[in-house]
Coordinates of C-alpha atoms in Angstrom, one line a residue:
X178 CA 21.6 58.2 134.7
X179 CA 19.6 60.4 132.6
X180 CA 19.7 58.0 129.6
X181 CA 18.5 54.9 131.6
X182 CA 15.5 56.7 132.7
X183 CA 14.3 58.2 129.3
X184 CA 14.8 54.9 127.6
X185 CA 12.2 53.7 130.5
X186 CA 9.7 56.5 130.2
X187 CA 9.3 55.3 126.7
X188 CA 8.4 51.8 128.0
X189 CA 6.3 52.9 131.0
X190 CA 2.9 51.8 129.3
X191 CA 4.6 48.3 129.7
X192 CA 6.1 48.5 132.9
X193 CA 4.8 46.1 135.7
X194 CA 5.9 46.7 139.5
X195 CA 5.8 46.2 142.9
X196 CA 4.1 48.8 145.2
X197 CA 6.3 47.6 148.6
X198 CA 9.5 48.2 147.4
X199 CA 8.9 50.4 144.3
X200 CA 10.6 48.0 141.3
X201 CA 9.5 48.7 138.3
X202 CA 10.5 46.5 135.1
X203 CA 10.4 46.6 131.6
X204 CA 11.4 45.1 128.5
X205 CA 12.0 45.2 124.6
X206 CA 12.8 42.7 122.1
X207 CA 13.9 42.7 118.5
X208 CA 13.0 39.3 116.7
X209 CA 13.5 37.7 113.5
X210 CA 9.6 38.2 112.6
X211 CA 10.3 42.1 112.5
X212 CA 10.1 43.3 116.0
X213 CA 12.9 46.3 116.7
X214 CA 13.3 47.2 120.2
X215 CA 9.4 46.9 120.7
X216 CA 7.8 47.0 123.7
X217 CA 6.6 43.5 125.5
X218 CA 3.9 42.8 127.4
X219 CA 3.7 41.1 130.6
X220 CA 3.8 37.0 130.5
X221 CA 0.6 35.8 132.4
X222 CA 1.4 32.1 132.3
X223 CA 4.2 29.6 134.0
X224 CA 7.1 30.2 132.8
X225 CA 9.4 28.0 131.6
X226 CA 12.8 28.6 133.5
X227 CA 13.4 31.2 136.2
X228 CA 16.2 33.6 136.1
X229 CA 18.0 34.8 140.0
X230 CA 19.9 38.3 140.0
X231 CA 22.3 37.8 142.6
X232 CA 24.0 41.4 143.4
X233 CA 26.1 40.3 145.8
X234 CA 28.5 38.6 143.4
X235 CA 30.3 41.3 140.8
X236 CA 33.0 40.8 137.8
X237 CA 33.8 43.5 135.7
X238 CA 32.9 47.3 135.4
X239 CA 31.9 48.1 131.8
X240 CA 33.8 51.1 129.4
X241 CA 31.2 51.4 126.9
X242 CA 29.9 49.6 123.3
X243 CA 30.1 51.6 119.8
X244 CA 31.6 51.2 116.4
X245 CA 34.3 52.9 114.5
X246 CA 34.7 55.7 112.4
X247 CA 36.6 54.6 109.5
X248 CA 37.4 56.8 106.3
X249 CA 34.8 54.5 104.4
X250 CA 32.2 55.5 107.1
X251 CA 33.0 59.0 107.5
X252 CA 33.5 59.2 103.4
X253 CA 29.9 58.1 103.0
X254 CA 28.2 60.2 105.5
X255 CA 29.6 63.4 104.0
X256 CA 28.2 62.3 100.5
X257 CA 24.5 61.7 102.4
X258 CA 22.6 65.3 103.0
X259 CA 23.1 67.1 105.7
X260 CA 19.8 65.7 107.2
X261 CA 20.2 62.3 106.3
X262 CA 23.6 62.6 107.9
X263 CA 22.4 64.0 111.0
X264 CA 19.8 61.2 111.0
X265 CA 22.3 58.4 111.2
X266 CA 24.7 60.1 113.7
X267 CA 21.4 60.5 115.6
X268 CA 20.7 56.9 115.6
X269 CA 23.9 56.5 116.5
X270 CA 25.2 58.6 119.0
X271 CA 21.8 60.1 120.5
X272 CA 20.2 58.4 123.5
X273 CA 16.7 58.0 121.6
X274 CA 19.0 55.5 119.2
X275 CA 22.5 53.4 119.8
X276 CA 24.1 56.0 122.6
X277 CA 27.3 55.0 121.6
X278 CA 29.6 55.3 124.1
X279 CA 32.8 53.9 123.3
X280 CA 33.9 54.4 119.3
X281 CA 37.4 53.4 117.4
X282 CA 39.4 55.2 114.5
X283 CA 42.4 54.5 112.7
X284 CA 45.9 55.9 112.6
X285 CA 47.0 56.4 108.9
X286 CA 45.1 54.6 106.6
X287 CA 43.5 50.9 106.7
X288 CA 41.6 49.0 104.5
X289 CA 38.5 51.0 104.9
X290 CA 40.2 53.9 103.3
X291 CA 39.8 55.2 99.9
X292 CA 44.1 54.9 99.3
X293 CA 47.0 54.8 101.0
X294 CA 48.1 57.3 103.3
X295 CA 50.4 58.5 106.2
X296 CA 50.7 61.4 108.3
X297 CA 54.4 61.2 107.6
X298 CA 54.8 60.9 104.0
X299 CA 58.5 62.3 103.8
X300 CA 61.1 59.7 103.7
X301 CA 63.8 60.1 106.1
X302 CA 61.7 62.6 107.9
X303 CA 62.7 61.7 111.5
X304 CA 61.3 65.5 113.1
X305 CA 58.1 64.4 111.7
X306 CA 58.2 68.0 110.7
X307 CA 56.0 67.2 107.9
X308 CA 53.7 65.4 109.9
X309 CA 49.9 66.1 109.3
X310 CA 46.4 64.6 109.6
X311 CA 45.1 67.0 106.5
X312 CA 44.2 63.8 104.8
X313 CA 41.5 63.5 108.3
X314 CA 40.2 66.8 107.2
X315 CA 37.5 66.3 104.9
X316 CA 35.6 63.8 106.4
X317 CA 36.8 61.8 109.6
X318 CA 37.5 65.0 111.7
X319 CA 34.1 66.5 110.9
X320 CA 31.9 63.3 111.4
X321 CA 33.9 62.8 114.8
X322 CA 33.1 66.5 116.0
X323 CA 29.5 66.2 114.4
X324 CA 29.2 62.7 116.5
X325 CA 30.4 65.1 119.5
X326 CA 27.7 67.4 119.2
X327 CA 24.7 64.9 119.1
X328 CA 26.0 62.9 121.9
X329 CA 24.3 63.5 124.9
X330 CA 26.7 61.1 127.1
X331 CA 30.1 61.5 125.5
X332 CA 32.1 58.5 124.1
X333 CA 35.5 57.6 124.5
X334 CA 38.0 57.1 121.1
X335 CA 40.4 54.4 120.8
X336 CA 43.0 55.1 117.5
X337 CA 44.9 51.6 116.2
X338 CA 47.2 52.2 113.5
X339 CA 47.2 49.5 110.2
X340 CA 50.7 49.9 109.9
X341 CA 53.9 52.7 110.1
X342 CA 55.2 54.8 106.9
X343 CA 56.6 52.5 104.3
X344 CA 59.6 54.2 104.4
X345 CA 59.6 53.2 108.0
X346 CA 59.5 49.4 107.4
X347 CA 62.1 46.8 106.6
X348 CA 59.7 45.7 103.1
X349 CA 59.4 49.8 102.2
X350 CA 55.6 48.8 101.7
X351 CA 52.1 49.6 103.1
X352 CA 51.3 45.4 103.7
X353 CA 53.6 43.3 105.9
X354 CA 56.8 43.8 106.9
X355 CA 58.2 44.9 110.2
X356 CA 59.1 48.1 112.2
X357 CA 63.1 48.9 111.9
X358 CA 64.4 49.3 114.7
X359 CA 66.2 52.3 114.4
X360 CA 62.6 54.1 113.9
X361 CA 61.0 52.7 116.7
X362 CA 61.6 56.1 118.6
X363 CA 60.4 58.3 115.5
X364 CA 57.4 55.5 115.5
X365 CA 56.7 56.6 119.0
X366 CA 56.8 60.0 118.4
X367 CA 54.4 59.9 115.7
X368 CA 51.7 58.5 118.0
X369 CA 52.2 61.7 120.3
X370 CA 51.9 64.0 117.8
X371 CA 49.1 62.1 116.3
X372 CA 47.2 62.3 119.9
X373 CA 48.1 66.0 120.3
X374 CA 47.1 67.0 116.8
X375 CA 43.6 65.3 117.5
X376 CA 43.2 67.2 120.8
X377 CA 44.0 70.3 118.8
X378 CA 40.4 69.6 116.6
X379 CA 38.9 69.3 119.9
X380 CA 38.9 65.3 120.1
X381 CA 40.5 63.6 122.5
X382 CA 41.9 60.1 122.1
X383 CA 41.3 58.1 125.1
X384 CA 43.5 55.0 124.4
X385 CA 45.7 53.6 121.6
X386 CA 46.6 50.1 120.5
X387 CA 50.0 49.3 119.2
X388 CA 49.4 47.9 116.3
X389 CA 46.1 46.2 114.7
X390 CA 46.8 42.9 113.9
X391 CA 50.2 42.1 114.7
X392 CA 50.5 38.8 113.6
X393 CA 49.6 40.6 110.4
X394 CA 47.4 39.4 107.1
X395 CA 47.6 37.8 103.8
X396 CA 49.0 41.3 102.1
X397 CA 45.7 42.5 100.8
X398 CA 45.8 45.6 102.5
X399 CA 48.0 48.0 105.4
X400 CA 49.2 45.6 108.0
X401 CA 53.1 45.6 110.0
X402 CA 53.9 42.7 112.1
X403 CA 55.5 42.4 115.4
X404 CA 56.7 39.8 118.2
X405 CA 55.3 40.0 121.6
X406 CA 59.1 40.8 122.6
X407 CA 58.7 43.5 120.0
X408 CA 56.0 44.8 121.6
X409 CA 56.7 44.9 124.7
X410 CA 60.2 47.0 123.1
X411 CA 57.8 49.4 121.9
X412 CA 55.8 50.1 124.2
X413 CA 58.6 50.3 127.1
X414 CA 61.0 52.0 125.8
X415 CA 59.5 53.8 123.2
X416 CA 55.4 54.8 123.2
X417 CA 55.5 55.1 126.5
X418 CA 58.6 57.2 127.3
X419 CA 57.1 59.8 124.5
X420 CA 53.3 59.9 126.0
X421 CA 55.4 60.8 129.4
X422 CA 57.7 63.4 127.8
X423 CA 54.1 65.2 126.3
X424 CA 52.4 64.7 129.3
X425 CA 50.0 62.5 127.4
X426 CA 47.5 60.7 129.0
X427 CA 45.8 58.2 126.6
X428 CA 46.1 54.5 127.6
X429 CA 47.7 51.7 125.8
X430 CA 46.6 49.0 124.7
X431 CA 48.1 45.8 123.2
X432 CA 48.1 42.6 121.0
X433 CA 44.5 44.1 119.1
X434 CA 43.9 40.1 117.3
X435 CA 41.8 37.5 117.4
X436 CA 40.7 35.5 120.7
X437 CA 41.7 32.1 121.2
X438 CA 45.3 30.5 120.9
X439 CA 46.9 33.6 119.9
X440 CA 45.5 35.6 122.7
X441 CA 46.6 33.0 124.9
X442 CA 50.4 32.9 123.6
X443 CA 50.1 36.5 124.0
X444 CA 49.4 36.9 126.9
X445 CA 51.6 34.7 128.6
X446 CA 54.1 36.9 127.3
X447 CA 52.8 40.4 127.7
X448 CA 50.7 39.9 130.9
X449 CA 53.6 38.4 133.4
X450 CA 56.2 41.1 132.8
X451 CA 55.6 43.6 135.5
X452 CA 57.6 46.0 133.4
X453 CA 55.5 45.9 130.3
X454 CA 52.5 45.7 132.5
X455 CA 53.0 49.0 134.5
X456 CA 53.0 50.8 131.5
X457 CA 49.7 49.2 129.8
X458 CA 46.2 49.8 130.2
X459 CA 44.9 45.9 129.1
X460 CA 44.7 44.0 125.9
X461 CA 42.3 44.3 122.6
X462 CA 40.7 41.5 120.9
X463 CA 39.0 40.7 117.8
X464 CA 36.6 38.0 116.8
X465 CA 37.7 36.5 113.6
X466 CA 39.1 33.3 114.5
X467 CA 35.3 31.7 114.7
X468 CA 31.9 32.2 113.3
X469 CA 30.5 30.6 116.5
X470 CA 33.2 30.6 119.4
X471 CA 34.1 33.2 121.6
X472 CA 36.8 31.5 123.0
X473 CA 35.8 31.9 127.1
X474 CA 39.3 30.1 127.8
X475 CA 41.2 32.6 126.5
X476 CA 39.3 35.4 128.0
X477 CA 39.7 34.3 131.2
X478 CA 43.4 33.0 130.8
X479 CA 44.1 36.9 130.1
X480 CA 42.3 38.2 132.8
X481 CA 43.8 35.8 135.2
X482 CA 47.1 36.8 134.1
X483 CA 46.2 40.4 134.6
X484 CA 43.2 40.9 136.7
X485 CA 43.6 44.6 137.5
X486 CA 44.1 45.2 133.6
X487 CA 41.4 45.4 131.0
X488 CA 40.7 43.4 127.9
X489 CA 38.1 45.5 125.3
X490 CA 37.1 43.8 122.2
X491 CA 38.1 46.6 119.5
X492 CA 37.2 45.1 116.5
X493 CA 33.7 42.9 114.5
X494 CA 31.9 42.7 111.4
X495 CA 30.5 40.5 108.9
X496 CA 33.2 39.9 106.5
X497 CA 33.8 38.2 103.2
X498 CA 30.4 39.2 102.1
X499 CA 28.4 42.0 100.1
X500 CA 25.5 43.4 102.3
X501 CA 21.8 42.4 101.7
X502 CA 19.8 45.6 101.1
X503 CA 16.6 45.5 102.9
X504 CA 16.4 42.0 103.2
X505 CA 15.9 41.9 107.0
X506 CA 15.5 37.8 106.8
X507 CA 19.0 37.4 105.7
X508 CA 20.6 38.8 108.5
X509 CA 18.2 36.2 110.6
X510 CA 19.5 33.1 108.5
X511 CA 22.2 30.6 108.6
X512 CA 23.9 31.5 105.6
X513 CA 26.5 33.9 106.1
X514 CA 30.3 33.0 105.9
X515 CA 33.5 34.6 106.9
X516 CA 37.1 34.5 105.3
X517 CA 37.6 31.4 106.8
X518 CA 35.2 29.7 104.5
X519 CA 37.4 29.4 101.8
X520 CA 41.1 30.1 103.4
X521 CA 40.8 29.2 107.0
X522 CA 44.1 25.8 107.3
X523 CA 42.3 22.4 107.7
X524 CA 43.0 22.4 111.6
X525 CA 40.7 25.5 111.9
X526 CA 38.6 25.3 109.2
X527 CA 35.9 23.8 111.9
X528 CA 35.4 26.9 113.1
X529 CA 34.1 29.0 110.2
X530 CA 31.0 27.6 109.6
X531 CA 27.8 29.3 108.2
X532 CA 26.1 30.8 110.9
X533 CA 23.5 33.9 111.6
X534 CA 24.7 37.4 111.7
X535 CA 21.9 38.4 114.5
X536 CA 23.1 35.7 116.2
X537 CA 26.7 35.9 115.7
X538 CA 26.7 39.6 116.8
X539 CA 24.9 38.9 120.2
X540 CA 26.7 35.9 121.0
X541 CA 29.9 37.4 120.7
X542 CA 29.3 40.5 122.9
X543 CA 27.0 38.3 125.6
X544 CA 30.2 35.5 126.1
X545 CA 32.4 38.5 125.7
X546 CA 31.0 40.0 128.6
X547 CA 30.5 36.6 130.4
X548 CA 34.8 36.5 130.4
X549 CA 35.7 39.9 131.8
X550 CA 35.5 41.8 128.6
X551 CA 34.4 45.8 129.6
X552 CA 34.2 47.1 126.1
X553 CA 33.1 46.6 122.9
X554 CA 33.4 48.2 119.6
X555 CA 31.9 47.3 116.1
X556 CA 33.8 48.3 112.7
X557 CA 32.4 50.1 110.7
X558 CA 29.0 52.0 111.2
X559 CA 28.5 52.9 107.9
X560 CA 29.4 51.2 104.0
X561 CA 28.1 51.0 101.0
X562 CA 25.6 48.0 99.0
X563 CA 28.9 46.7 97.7
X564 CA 30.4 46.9 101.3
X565 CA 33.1 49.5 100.8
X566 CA 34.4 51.5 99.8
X567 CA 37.3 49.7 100.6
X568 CA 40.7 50.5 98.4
X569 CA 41.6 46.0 99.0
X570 CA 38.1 45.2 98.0
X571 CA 37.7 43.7 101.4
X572 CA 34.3 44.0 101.4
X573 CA 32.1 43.6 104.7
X574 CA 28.5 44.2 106.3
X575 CA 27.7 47.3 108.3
X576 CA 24.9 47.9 110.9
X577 CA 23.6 50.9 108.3
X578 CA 24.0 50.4 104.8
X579 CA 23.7 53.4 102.3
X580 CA 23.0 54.4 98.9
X581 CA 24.4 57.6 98.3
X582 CA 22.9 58.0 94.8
X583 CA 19.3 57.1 96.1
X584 CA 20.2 59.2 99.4
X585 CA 18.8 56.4 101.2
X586 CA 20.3 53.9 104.3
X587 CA 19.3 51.1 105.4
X588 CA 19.7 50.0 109.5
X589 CA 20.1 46.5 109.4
X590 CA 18.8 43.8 111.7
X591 CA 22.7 44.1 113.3
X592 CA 21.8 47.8 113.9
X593 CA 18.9 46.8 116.9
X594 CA 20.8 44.0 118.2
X595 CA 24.1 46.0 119.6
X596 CA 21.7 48.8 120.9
X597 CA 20.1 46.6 123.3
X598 CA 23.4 46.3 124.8
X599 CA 24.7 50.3 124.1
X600 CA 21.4 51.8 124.8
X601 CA 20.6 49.9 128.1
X602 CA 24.0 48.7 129.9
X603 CA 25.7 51.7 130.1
X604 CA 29.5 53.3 131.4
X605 CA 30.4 52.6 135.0
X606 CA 27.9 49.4 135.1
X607 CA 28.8 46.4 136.9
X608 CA 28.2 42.7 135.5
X609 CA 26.3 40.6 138.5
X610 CA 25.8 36.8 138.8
X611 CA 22.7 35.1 137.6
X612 CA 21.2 31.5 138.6
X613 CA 19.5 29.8 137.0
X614 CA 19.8 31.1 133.4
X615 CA 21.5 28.1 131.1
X616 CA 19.3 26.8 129.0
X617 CA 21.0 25.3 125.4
X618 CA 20.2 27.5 122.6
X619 CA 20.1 30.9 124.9
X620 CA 22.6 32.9 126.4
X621 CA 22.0 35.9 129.0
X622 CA 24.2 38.1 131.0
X623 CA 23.1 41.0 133.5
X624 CA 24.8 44.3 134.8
X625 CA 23.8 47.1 137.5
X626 CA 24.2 50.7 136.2
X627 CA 25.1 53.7 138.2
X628 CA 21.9 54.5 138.8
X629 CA 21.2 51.9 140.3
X630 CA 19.2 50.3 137.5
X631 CA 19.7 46.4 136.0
X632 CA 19.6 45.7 132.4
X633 CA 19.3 41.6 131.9
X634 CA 19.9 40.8 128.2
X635 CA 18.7 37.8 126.8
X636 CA 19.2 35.7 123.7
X637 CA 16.8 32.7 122.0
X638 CA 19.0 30.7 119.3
X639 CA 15.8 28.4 119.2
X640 CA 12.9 28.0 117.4
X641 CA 10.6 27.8 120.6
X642 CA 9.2 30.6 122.7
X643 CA 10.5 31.0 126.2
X644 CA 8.5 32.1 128.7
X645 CA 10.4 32.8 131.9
X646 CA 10.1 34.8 135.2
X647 CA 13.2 37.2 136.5
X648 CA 14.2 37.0 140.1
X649 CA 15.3 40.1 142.1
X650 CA 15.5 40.6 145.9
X651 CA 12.2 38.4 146.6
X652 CA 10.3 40.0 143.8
X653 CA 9.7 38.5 140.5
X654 CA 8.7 39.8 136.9
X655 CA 7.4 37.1 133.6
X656 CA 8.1 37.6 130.1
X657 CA 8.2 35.9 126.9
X658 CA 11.5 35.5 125.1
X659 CA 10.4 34.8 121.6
X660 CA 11.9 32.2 119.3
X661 CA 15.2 33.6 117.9
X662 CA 14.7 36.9 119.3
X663 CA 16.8 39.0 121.6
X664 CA 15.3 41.1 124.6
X665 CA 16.5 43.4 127.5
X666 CA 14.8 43.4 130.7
X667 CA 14.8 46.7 132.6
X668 CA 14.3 46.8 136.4
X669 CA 14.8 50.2 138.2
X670 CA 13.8 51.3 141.8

């Protein structure tokens, strides 16, 4: 893959390999003492634990990483100039940065909007003849299309809605409530025409989730809850009767929450009817329910349930706090907390402790792809230094933070540690076994891309280097995995 091998010209100065067979390897790290996906030498010494590539035995095939473009994100790009603008799509989006592969938009408004809004704003309105995605216009349509045109490798788009048309619901508002059931057919019309009026800008949605959220939030912002028998009503006899009748291909996805219990309960329901299950593509996830836990049970419990179906994580971010502006040491520190801080119930409150947001982001996306997952997406790319705007005031972090007044961003810490997963395991690779590789405080996974290339990633929660040698067919390269660092290994024939 062209990307793969560009990424590894840059590195050649560090490369070591073996004549017989040809390997080459190579490796970058980003570390808590300021390195960014800088080059690493060779490691001379012993090493302290050996990791095995075994190719033999494979898992999952992955879909792609990326983040989502959001009003708020696409809102503050326009107000950057052109070239700044251009700059972070770049970083984004262009193989020399992030390569973002697989991105995330909403349907209507969510919280990361500037109001309230629906493509449908006409009460009673059941032709949708009034349907529109002007309100898209001035800034999430262009930002996608500009996104389009630096990309070298394409990305795929997955479009969740926050919630159906008041006028829709049984409460007649934008938070809570339920889907009557006598619009569930207008409801599933509304998606079609959402997906064909995207295609009409020239985007194309690859996949939609029913609903984000279903089990719904505290009625701070958009939100509309459903049952898993609800759901599964939907999607049957509704969404995906109208994708058929338009000849529309996206996929569908469902449930779009938290991993854990939920997922579990979930799934037991969604994943054994055969029904529901021939008209699905897999399940989303999101990782609020823990600062720390990934919840592996519930990851495999879905798969197992479903193993020719697809879970994709749709949805992270640093929440419940106001970004650091360039204060790269924050983002490296145990003092971050989530909602669940200060309104998580005493049964759960255990798992929202303080924790590191380097860490936190790695972890998840390592023991997500550890348990089947094939894709994962971030929320938003882009907010401000109050972490919005946001119409709730549900402020969170971004990987790029910007000042429009100074015409000035800032890529966090959180910026470097997703692209060593985007830039380096790529569409259409395959996760292979290691040996060898637990150690307590680091976590590592591997994949083979297309080209035939590996891309071992490695994370040190410690406070002690790691010196360690990588295993692959009878050949053997050493680095140094730094104290709380992360680092991807590159081999390639």
């Amino acid at each position: 893959m062209k990307v793969i091998y560009s990424v590894l010209a840059i590195l050649a100065l560090g490369a070591c390999s073996n004549e017989e067979l040809n390997l080459k390897a190579s490796s970058v790290e980003t570390t808590s003492s300021g390195e960014r996906w800088s080059e690493v030498e060779t490691y001379e010494g012993n090493p302290t634990w050996v990791i095995e590539i075994d190719e033999t035995e494979t898992y999952q095939t992955i879909t792609g990483f990326g983040g989502a473009f959001t009003e708020s994100t696409s809102h503050l790009l326009m107000k950057l100039s052109p070239e700044l603008r251009a700059e972070v799509l770049k970083a984004y989006f262009d193989s020399s940065g992030c390569d973002y592969t697989l991105c995330r938009t909403h349907i209507n408004s969510s919280d990361f909007s500037l109001k309230s809004y629906s493509y449908a704003p006409v009460e009673g309105d059941l032709a949708l003849a009034h349907f529109s995605i002007e309100e898209d216009r001035d800034d999430i349509i262009p930002i996608i299309k500009q996104a389009q045109g630096i990309s070298q490798s394409g990305f795929k788009l997955i479009a969740s809605p926050w919630t159906a048309p008041p006028w829709m619901k049984d409460n007649r508002a934008w938070f809570g409530g339920k889907l009557l059931p006598e619009y569930y057919s207008v409801w599933g019309e509304f998606f079609s025409k959402y997906v064909e009026a995207f295609q009409s800008e020239g985007i194309d949605i690859w996949a939609v989730t029913v609903e984000n959220e279903p089990l719904g939030n505290d009625s701070h912002w958009e939100s509309m809850h459903y049952t898993p028998a609800e759901m599964r009503e939907f999607v049957v006899n509704h969404l995906s009767p109208s994708f058929e009748q338009h000849g529309i291909d996206a996929k569908i996805l469902v449930y779009d929450q938290n991993k854990g219990a939920e997922l579990e309960e979930w799934s037991e329901a969604l994943l054994t009817d055969s029904v529901l299950k021939a008209n699905i593509y897999g399940t989303a996830v999101h990782w609020y329910n823990s600062t720390y836990d990934w919840f592996p049970a519930s990851l495999q419990r879905t798969h197992e349930l479903a193993p020719n179906h697809h879970i994709i994580s749709t949805e992270a971010c640093v929440d419940a706090e106001v970004p650091h502006w360039r204060d790269d040491a924050w983002y490296w520190k145990k003092e971050a907390t989530d909602w669940g801080w200060d309104w998580a119930s005493p049964e759960t409150k255990h798992y929202h402790t303080k924790y590191v947001p380097a860490y936190r982001y790695a972890r998840d996306i390592i023991g997500d792809l550890n348990n089947w997952v094939e894709g994962w997406v971030d929320w938003n790319m882009v907010l401000d230094r109050q972490g919005g705007p946001n119409h709730a005031q549900n402020w969170c972090i971004a990987p790029v933070i910007a000042d429009t007044t100074l015409n000035e961003v800032y890529y966090t810490p959180l910026y470097y540690v997703i692209g060593h997963f985007s830039k380096f395991i790529r569409p259409g690779a395959v996760r292979v076994a290691l040996d060898g590789y637990e150690r307590d405080g680091i976590m590592t996974t591997c994949f083979k891309n297309e080209d035939g290339s590996y891309a071992l990633v490695l994370l040190n929660m410690t406070d002690a280097n790691m010196p360690f040698e990588v295993r692959l067919n009878g050949q053997a390269w050493r680095y140094n995995l730094k104290a709380e660092s992360i680092q991807t290994v590159q081999i390639q024939n």
